[in-house]
Tab-separated table of C-alpha atoms and ligand atoms in Angstrom:
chain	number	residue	atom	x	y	z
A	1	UNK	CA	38.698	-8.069	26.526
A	2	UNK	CA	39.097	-11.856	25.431
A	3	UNK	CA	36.932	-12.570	22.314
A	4	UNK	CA	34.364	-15.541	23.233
A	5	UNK	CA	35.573	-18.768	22.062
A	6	UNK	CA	33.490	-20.807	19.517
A	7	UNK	CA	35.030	-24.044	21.133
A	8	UNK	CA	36.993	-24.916	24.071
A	9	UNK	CA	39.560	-27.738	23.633
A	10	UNK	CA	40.665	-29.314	26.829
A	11	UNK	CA	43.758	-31.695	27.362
A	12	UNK	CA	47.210	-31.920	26.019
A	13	UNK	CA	48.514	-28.483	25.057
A	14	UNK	CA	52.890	-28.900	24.949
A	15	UNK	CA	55.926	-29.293	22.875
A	16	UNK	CA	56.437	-31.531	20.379
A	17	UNK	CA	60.087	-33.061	19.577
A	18	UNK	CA	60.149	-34.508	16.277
A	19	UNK	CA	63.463	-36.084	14.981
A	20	UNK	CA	63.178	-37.082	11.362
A	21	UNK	CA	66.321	-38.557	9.469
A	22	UNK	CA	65.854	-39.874	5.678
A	23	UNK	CA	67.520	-43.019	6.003
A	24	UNK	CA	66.231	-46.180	7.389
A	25	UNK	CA	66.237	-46.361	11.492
A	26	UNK	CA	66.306	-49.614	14.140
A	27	UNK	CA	66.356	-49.758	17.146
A	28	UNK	CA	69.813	-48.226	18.233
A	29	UNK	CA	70.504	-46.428	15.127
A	30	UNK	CA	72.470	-42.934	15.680
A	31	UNK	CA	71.782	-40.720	12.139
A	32	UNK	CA	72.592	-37.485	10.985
A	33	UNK	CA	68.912	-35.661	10.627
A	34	UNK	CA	66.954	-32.251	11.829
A	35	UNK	CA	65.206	-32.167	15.340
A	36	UNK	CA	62.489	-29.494	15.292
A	37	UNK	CA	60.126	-28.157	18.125
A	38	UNK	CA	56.576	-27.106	17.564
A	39	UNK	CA	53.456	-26.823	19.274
A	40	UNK	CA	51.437	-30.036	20.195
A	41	UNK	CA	49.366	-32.428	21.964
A	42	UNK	CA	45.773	-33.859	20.654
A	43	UNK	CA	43.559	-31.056	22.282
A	44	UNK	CA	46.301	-28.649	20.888
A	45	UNK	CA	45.883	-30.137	17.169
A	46	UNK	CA	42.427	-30.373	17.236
A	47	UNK	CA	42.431	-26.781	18.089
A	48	UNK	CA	44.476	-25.565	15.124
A	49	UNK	CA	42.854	-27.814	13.205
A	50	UNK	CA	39.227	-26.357	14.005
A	51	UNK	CA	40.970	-22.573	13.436
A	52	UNK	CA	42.323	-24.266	10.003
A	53	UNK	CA	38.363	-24.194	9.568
A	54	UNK	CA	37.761	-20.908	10.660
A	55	UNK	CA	36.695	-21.286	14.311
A	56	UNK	CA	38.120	-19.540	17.005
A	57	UNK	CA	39.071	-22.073	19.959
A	58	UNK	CA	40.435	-21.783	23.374
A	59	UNK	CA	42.790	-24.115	24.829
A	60	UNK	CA	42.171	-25.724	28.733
A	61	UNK	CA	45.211	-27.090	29.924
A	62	UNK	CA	48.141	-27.063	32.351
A	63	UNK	CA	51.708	-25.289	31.095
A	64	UNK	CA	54.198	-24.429	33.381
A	65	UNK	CA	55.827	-20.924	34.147
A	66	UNK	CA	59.356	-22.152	32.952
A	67	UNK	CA	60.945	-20.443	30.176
A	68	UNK	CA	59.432	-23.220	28.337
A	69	UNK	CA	55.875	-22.671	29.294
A	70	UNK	CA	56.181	-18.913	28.078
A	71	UNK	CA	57.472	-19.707	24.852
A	72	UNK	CA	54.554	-22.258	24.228
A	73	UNK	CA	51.989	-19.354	25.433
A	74	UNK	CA	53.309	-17.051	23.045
A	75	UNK	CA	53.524	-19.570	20.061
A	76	UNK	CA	49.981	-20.922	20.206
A	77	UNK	CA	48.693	-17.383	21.087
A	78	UNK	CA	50.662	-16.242	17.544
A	79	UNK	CA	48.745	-18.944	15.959
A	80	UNK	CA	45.295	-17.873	16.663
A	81	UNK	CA	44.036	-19.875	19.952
A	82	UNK	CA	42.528	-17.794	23.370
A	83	UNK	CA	45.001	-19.054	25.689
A	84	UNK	CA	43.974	-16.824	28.539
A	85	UNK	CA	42.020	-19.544	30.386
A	86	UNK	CA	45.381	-21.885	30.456
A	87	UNK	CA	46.570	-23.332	34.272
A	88	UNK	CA	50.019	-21.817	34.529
A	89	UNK	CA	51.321	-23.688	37.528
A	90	UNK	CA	53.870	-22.352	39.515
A	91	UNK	CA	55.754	-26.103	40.339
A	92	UNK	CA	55.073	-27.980	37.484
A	93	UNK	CA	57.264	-28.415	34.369
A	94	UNK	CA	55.800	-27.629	30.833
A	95	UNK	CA	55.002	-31.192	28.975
A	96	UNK	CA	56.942	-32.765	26.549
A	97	UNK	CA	56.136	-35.232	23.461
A	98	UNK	CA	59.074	-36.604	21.743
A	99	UNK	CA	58.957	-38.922	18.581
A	100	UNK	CA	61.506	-40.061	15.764
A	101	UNK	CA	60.692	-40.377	12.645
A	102	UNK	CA	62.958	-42.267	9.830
A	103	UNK	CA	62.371	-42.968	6.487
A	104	UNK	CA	60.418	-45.937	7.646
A	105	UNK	CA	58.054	-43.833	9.122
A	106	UNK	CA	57.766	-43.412	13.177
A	107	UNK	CA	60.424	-45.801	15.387
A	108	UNK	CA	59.078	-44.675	18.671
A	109	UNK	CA	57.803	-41.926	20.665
A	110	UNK	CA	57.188	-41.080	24.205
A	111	UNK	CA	54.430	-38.871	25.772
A	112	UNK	CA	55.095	-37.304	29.048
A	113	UNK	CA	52.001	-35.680	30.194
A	114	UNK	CA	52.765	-35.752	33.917
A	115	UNK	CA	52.088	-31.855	34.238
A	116	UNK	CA	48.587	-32.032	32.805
A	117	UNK	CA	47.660	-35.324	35.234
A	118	UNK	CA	49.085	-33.554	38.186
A	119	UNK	CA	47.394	-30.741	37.751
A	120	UNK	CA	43.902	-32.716	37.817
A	121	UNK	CA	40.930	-30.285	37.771
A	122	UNK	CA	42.529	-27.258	38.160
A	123	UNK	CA	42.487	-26.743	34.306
A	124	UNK	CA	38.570	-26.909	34.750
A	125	UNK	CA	38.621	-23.870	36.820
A	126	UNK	CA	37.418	-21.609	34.356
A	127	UNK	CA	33.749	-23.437	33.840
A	128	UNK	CA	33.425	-23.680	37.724
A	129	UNK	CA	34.260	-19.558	39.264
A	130	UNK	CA	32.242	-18.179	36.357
A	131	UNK	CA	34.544	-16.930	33.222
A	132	UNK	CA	33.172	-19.629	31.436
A	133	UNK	CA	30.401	-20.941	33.187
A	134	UNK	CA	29.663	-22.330	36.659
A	135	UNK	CA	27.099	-25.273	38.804
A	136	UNK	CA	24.321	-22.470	38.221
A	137	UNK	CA	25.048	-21.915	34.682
A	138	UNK	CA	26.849	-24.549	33.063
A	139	UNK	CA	29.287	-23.929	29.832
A	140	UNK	CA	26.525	-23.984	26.814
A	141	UNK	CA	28.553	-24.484	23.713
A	142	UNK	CA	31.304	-26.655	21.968
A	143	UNK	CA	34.003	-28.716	23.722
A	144	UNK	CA	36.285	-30.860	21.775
A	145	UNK	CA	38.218	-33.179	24.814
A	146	UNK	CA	41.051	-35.542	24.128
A	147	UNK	CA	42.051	-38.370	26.544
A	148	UNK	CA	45.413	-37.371	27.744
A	149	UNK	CA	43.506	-36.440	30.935
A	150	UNK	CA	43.912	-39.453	33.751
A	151	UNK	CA	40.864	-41.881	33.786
A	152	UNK	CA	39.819	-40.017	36.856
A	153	UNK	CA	39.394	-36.890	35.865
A	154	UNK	CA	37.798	-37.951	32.517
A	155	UNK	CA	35.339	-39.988	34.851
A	156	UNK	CA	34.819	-36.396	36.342
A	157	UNK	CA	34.077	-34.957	33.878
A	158	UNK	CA	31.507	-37.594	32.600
A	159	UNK	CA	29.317	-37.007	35.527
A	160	UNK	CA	29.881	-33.480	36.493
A	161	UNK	CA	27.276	-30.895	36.171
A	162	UNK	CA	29.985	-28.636	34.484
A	163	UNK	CA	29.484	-30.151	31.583
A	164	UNK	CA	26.035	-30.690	31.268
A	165	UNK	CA	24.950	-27.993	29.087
A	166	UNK	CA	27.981	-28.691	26.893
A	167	UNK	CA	27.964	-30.472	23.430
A	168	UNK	CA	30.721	-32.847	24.111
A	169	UNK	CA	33.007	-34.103	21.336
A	170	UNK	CA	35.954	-36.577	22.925
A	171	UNK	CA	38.626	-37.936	21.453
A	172	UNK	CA	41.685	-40.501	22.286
A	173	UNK	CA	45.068	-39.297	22.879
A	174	UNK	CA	46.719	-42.441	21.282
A	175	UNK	CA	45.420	-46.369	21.185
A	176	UNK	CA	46.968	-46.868	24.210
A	177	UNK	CA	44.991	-44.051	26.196
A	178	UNK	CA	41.603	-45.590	24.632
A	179	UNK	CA	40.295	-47.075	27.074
A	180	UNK	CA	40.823	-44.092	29.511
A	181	UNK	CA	37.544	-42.695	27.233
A	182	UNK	CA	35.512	-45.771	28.917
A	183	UNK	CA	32.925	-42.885	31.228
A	184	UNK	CA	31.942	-41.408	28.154
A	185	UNK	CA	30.557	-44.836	26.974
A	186	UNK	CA	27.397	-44.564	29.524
A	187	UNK	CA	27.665	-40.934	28.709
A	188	UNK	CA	23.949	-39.453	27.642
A	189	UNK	CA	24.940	-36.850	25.204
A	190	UNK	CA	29.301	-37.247	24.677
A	191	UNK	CA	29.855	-37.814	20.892
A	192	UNK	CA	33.255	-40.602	20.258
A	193	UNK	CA	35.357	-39.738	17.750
A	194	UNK	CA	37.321	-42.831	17.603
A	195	UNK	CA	39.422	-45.347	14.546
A	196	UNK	CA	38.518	-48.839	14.537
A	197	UNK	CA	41.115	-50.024	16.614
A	198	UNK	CA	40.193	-47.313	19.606
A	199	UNK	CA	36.646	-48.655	19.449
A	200	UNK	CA	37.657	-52.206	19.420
A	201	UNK	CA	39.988	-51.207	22.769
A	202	UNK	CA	37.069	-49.622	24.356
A	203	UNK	CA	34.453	-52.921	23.464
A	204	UNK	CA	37.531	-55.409	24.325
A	205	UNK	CA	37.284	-56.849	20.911
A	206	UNK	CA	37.529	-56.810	17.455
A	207	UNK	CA	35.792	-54.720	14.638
A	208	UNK	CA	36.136	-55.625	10.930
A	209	UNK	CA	34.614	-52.824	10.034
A	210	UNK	CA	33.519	-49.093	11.285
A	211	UNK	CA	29.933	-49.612	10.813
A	212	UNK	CA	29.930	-52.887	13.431
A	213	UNK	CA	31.870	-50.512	15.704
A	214	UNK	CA	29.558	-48.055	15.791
A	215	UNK	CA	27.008	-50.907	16.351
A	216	UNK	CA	29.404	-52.420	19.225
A	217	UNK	CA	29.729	-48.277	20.482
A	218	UNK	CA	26.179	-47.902	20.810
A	219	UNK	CA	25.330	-51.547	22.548
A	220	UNK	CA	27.720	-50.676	25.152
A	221	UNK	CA	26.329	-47.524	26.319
A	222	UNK	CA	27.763	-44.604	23.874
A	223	UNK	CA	24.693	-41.898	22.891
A	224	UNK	CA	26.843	-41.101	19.308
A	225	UNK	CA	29.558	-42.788	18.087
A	226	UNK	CA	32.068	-41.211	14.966
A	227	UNK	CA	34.202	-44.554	13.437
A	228	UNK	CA	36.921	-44.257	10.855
A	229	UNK	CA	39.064	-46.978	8.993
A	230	UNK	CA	41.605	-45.051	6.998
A	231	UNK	CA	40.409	-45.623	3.246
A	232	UNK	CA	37.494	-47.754	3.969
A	233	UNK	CA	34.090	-46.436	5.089
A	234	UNK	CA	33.161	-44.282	8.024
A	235	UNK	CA	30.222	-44.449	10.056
A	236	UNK	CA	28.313	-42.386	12.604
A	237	UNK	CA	26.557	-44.326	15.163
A	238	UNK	CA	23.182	-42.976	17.250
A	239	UNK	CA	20.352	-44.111	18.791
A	240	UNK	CA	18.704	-43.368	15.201
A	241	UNK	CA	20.818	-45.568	13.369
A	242	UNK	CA	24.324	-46.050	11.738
A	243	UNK	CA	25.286	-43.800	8.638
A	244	UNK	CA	28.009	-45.368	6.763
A	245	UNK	CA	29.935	-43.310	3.758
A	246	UNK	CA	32.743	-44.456	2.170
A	247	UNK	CA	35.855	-41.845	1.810
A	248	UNK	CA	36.941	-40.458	-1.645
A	249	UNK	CA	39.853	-42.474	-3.169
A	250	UNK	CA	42.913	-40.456	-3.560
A	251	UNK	CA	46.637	-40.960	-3.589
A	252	UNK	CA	47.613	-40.679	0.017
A	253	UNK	CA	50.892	-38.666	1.016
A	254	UNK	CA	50.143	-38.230	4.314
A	255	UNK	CA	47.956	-40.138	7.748
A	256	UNK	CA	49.252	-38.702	11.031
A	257	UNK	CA	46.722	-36.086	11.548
A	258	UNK	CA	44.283	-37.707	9.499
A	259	UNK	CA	41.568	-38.638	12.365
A	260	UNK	CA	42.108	-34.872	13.830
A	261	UNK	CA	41.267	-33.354	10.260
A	262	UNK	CA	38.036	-35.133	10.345
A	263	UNK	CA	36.704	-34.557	14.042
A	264	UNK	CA	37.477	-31.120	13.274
A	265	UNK	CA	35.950	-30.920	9.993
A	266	UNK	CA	32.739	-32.977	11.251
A	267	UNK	CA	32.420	-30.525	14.171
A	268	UNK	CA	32.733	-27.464	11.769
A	269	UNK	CA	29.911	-29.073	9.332
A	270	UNK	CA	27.647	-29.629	12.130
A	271	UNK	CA	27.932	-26.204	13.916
A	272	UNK	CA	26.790	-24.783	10.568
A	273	UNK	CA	23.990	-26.742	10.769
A	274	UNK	CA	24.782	-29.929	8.374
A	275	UNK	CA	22.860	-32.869	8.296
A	276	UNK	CA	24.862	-35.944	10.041
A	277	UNK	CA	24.964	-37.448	6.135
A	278	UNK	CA	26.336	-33.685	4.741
A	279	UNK	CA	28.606	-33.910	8.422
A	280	UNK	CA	30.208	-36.963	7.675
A	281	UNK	CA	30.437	-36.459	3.813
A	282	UNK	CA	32.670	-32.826	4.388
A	283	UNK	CA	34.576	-34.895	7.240
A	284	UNK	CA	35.815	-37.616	4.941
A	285	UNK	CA	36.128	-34.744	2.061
A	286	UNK	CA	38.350	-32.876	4.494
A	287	UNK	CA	40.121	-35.712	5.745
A	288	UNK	CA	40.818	-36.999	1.908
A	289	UNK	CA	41.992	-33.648	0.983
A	290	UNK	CA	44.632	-33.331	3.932
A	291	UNK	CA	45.622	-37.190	3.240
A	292	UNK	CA	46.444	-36.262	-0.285
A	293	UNK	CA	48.701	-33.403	0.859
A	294	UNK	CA	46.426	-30.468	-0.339
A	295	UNK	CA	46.343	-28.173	3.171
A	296	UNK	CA	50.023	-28.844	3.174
A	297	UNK	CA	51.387	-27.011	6.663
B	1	ADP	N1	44.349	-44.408	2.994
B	1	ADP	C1	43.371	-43.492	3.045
B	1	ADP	N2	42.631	-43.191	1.951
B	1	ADP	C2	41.642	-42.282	1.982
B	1	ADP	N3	41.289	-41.610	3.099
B	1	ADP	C3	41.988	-41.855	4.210
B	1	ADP	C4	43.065	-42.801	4.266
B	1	ADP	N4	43.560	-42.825	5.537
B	1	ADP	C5	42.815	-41.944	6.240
B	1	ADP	N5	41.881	-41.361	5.461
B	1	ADP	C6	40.871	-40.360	5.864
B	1	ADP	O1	41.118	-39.937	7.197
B	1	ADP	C7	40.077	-40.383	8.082
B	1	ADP	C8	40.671	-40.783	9.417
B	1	ADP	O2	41.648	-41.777	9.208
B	1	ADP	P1	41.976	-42.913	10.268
B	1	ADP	O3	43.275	-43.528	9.818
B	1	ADP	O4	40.819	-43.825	10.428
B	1	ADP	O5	42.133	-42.068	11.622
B	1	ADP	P2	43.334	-41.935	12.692
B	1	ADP	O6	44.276	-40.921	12.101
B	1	ADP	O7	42.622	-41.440	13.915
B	1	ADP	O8	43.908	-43.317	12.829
B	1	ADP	C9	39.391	-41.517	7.324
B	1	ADP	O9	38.040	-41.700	7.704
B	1	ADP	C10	39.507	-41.034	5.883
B	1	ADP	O10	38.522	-40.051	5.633
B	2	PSU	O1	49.805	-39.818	24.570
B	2	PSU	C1	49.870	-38.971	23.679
B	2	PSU	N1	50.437	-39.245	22.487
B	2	PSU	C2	50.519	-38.328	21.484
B	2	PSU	C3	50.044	-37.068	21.655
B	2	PSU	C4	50.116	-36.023	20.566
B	2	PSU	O2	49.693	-36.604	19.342
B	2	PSU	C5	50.479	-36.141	18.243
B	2	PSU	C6	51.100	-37.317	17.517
B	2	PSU	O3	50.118	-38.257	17.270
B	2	PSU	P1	50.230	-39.346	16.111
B	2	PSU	O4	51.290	-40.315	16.589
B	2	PSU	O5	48.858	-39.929	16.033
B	2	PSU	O6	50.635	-38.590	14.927
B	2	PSU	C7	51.549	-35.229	18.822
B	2	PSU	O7	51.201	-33.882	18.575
B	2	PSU	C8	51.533	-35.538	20.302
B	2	PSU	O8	51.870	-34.428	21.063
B	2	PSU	C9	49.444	-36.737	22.898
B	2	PSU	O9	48.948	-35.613	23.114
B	2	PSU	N2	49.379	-37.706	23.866
């Protein structure tokens, strides 16, 4: 029997391509370096991320039955996610994110999520037939979403009755899939995890700092808004008010990741029963740790 998940994490689940070479890269440059392969996508991070933390999620996505496909099954399964409610389709390919890295940090990557889009709502078949919930009894619990899903679906999702039981935590796929998360801005309950340049993308404008984007968040429709601004202050936006905490100093090592570390860590604090200050304070505790390069993976 499949243990119960304490969180479902729907979206992106494929490989990730990362070519890193120490030297100094341009456009056109051809350099010795190493290309590895590892499990990705946003919902996929968030997911390991959240386990990182001691919660047991399961993944909602589309991967294909190539040889490809199987590998990635048995890879994310060997690092602790439920992967039994995964689309497997038959036709489509398993996705692919490729990025290279030189010493200047990233040159340029490319996302193809075609599988996932095509497959559309079929990776939502598990919350409609019953093994996770149905229209009679909606899914009850945790579901961390990223936006690598098209903007129909996602505008799906933000009215259907599928999810509305479900404590809804969404997050972009990159700054230029933002605006895709524009539903859950007239959503009643979704909570935005988003950095100040995703909320200025969804408002069409520009924030100079998190706590007047959670302000601009909340005028424009969104029930609960999560802003962060790398090393300046984060806020968390509801109808209530704005919360605004600013994140430990440290020596920073690391950022890609960063914004995943504290969504998960905020949704951990809160499912333990934290206040939103106590939520936000172990987010940007969690976050500074991983910046600084102390959960090194
Ligand atoms: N330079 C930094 N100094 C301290 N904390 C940081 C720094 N950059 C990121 N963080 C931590 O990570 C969180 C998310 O970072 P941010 O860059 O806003 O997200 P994203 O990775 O989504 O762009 C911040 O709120 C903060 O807690
Ligand atoms: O359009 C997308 N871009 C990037 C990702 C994922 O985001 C991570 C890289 O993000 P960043 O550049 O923020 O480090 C990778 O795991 C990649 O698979 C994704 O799912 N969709």
């Amino acid at each position: 029997m499949t243990t119960r998940p304490d969180i479902l994490c729907i979206g992106s689940v494929l490989w990730d391509i990362i070519g890193r070479a120490p030297s100094h890269m341009r456009q056109g440059s051809d350099v010795p370096g190493r290309i590895t392969r590892l499990p990705g996508g946003v919902a996929w991070n968030i997911a390991m991320t959240l386990a990182r933390f001691g919660l047991r999620p399961a993944a909602l996505s589309a991967i294909g039955q190539d040889a490809e496909g199987d590998e990635l099954m048995t890879a994310c399964r060997e690092m602790g996610a439920i992967m039994d409610y995964v689309y497997r389709s038959a036709d489509l390919p398993t996705d692919t994110y490729m990025a290279v890295e030189g010493k200047n940090g990233l040159i340029a990557a490319i996302a193809d999520a075609h599988s996932l889009e095509a497959a559309g709502d079929k990776i939502l078949a598990p919350l409609e037939n019953g093994t996770l919930g149905s229209e009679a009894a909606p899914y009850g619990g945790l579901i961390a979403l990223d936006g690598n899903l098209t903007q129909r679906l996602l505008d799906q999702i933000a009215r259907s009755t599928l999810f509305a039981a479900a404590d809804l935590r969404v997050a972009p796929a990159s700054p230029g899939k933002a605006e895709r998360l524009m539903p859950f801005l007239r959503h009643s309950r979704a909570v935005l995890y988003v950095n100040l340049e995703e909320a200025g993308t969804l408002c069409q404008t520009e924030f100079s700092s998190s706590q007047a984007a959670a302000e601009g968040l909340l005028k424009r429709g969104a029930a609960r808004a999560l802003v962060t601004d790398g090393g300046n202050a984060a806020s968390d936006g509801t109808a209530d008010g704005v919360i605004t905490q600013q994140p430990p100093a440290v020596m920073v090592t690391r950022v890609t990741g960063a914004g995943d570390t504290f969504m998960a860590a905020h949704i951990v604090a809160e499912s333990q029963g934290s206040s939103r200050e106590e939520a936000l304070a172990r987010a940007l505790t969690a976050a500074a740790k991983y910046v600084s390069g102390e959960h090194a993976t």
